[in-house]
CSV table of C-alpha atoms in Angstrom, one decimal:
chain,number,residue,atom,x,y,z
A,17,UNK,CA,0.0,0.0,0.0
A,18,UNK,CA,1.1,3.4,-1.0
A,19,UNK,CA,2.3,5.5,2.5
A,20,UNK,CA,1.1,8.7,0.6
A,21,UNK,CA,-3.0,6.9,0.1
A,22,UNK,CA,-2.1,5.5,3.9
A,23,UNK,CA,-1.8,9.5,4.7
A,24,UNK,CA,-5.2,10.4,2.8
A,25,UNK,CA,-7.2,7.8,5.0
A,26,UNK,CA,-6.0,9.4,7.9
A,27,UNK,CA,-6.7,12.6,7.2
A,28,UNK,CA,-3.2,14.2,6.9
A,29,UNK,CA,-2.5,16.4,3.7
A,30,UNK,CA,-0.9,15.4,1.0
A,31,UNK,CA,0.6,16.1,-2.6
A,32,UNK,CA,0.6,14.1,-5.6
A,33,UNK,CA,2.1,15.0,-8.8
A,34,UNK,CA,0.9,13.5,-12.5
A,35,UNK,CA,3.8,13.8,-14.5
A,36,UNK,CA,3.0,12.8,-18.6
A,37,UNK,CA,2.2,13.4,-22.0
A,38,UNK,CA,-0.9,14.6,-23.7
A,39,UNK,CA,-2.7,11.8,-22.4
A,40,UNK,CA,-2.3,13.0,-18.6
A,41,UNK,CA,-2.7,16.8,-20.2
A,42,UNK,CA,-6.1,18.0,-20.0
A,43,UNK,CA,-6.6,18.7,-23.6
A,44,UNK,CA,-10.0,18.7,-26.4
A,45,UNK,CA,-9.6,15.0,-27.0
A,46,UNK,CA,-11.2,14.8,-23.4
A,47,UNK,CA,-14.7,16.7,-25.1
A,48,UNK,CA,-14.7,18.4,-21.9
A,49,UNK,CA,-14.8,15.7,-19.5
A,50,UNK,CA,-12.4,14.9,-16.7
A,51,UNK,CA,-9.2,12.8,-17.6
A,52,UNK,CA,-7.8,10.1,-15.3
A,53,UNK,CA,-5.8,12.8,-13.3
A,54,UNK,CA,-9.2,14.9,-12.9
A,55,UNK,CA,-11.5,11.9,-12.0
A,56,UNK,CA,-8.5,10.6,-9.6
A,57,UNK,CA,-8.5,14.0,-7.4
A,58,UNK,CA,-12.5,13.2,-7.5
A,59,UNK,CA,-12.2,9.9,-6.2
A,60,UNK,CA,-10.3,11.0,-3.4
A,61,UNK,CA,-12.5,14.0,-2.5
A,62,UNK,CA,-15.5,11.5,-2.5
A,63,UNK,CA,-13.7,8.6,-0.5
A,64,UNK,CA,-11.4,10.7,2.5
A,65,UNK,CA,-12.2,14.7,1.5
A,66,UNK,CA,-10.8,17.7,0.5
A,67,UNK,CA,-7.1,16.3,2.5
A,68,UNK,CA,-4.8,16.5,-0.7
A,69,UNK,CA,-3.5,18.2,-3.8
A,70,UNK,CA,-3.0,16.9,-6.9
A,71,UNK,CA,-1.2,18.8,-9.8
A,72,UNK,CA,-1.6,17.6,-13.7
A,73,UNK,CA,1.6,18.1,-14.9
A,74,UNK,CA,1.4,16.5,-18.5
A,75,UNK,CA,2.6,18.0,-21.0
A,76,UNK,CA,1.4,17.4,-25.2
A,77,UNK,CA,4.1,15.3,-26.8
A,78,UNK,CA,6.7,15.7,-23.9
A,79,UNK,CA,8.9,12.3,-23.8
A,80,UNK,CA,10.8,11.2,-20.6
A,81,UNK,CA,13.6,13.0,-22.2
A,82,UNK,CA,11.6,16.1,-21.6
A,83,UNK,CA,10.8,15.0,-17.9
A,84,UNK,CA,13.9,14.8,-17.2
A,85,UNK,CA,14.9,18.1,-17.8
A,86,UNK,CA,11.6,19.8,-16.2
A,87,UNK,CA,11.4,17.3,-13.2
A,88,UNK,CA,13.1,19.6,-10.7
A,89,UNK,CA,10.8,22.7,-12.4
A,90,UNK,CA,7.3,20.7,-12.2
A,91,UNK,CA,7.3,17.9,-9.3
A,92,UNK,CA,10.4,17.8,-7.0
A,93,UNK,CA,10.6,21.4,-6.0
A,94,UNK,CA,7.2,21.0,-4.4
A,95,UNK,CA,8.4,17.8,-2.6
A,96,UNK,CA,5.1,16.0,-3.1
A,97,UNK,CA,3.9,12.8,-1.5
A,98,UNK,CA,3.7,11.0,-4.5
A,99,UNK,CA,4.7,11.4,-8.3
A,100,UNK,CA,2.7,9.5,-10.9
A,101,UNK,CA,4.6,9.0,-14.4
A,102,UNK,CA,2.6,7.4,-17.2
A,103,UNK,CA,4.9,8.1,-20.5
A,104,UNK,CA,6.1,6.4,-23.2
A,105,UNK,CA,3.8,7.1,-26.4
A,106,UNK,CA,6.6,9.5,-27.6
A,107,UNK,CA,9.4,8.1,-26.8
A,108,UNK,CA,8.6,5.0,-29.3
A,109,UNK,CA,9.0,7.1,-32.1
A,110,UNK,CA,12.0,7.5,-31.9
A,111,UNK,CA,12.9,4.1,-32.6
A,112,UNK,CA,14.1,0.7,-30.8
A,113,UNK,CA,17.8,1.8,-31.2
A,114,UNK,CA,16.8,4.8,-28.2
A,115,UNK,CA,15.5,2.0,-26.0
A,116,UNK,CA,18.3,2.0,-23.8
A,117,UNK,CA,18.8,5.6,-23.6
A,118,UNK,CA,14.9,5.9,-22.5
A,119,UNK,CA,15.8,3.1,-19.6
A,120,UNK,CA,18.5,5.5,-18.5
A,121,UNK,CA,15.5,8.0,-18.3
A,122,UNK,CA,13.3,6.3,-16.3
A,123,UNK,CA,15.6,5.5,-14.2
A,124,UNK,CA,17.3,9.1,-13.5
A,125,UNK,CA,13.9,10.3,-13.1
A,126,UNK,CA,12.7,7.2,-10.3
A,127,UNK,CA,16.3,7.6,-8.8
A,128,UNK,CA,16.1,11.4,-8.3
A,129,UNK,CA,12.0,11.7,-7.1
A,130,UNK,CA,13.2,8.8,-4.6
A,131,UNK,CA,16.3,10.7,-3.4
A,132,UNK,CA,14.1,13.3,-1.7
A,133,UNK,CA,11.4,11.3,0.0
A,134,UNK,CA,9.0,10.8,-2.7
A,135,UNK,CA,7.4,7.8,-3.6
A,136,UNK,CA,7.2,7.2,-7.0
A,137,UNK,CA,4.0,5.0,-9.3
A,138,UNK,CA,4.6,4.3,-12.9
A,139,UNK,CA,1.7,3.4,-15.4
A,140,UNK,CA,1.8,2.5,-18.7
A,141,UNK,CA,-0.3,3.9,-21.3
A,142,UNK,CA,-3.2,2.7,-23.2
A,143,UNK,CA,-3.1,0.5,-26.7
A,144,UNK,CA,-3.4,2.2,-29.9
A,145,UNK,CA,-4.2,1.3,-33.5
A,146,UNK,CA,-2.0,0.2,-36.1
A,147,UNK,CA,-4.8,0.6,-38.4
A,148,UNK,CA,-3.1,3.6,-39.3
A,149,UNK,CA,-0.5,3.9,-41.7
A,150,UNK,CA,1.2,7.1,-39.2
A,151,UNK,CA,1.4,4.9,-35.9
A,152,UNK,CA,2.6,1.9,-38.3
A,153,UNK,CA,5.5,4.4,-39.2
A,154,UNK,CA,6.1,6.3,-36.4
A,155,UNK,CA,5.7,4.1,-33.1
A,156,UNK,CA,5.8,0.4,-34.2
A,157,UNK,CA,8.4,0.4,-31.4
A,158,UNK,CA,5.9,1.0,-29.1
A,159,UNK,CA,5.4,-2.5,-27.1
A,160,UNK,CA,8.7,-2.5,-26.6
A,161,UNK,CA,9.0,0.9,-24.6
A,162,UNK,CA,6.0,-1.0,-22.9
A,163,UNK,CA,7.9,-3.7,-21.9
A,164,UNK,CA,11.2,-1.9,-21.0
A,165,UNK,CA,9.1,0.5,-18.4
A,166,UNK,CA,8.1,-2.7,-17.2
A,167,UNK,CA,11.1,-4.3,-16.7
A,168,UNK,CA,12.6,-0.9,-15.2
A,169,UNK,CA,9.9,-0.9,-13.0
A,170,UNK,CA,10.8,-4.2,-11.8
A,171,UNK,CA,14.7,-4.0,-11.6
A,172,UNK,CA,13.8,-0.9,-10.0
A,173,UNK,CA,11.2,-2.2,-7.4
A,174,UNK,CA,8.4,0.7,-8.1
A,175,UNK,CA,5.2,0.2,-7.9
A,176,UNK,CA,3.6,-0.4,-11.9
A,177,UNK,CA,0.1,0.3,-12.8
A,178,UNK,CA,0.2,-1.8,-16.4
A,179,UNK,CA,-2.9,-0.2,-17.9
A,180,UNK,CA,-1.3,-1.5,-21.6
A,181,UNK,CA,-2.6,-5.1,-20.4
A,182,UNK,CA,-5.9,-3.9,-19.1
A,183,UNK,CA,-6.4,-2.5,-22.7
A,184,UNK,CA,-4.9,-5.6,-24.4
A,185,UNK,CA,-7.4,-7.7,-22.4
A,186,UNK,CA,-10.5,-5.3,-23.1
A,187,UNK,CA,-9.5,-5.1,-26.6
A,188,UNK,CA,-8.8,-8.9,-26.9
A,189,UNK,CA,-12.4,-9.7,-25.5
A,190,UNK,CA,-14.3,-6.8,-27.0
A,191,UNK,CA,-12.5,-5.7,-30.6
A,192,UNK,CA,-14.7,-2.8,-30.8
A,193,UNK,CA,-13.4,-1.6,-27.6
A,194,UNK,CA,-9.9,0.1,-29.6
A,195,UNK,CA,-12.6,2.8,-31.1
A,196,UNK,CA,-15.3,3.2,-28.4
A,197,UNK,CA,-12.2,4.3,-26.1
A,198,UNK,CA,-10.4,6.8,-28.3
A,199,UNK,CA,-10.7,9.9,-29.9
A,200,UNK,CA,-8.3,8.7,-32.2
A,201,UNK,CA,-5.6,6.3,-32.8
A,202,UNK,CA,-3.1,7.0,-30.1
A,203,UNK,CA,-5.2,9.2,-27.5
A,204,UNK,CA,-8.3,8.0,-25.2
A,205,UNK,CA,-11.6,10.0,-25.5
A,206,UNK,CA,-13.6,10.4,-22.0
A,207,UNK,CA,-15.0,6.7,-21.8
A,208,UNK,CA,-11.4,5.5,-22.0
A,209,UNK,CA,-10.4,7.9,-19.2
A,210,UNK,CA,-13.1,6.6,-17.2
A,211,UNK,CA,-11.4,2.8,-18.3
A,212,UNK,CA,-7.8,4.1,-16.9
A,213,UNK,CA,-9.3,5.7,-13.7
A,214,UNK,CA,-11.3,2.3,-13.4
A,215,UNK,CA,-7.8,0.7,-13.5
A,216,UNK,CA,-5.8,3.4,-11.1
A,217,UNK,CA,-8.6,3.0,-8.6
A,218,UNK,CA,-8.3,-0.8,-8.4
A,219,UNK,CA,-4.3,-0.9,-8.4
A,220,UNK,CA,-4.9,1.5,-5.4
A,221,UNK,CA,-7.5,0.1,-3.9
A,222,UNK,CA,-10.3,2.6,-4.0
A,223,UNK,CA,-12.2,1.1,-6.3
């Protein structure tokens, strides 16, 4: 169990941070519905009250190269409770010979949120559809950045939320699933938000 949840049950304040891309941004693919971040920070209110903060800090098309360089700016400096990292999407484009240097990555940023006290969740992202020729092009590397967060995760010993398999096994046993979710190919609409939440809340246990 998470010490910084442990603290919300109690009552004490606390601060998470939601470090990502433009699927943790509150952006227009969300048709003005709450993302995963927004209808986490509801779940608590509902469950313990108005006890903690939580700041959205995804940015569009940032990649953990890009984290790494505003970690300090948008997360540590606050010293939250907890940081959340779900990332990945953009780094695949860049190809499986950048696989190692994105390893580094997760690792400098897990290393440095730990080194001050923070705990530290990743979660990987949601499927997307090689139905189109662009994600085809551009991130058929993808699964493999999956997996290597995964196994960082591991080596590591952080806590993983693997939303990629809850997609793979909602997709797997309803095909229709990969549009009903998403506004597009790569990013969720508001049902699949609601499908990610679902997810977070159970890996937490708040369901």
């Amino acid at each position: 169990m998470l010490g910084t949840l442990e603290k919300i049950k109690r009552g004490e304040k606390a601060f998470i941070v939601c470090l990502g891309d433009s699927i943790t941004e509150q952006n227009y693919h969300l048709h003005e519905h709450l993302n995963y971040v927004g209808l986490l920070s509801e779940k608590l209110i509902n469950k313990f009250g108005r006890n903690h903060l939580l700041l959205n800090a995804g940015v569009s098309g940032d990649t953990t190269w890009g984290i790494v360089e505003r970690l300090e700016r948008d997360a540590l400096r606050f010293k939250p409770d907890l940081v959340t990292l779900m990332i990945g999407m953009n780094d695949s484009a860049r190809g499986a010979e950048m696989l190692p240097e994105f390893q580094s990555n997760l690792e400098a940023i897990i290393d440095r949120t730990r080194s001050i006290g923070s705990e530290i969740v990743l979660i990987t992202q949601n499927t997307i559809s090689y139905e189109l020729t662009d994600n085809v092009n551009r991130r058929k590397d993808y699964p493999a950045y999956v997996k290597t967060l995964l196994e960082t995760a591991e080596s590591r010993q952080v806590p993983v939320c693997d939303l990629y398999q809850a997609w793979t096994d909602e997709i797997t046993a309803n095909p229709n699933s990969q549009w009903t979710l998403m506004n597009d190919g790569i990013h969720p609409n508001e049902y699949g938000h609601r499908f990610m939440a679902d997810g977070l809340f159970r890996f937490m246990g708040i369901s």
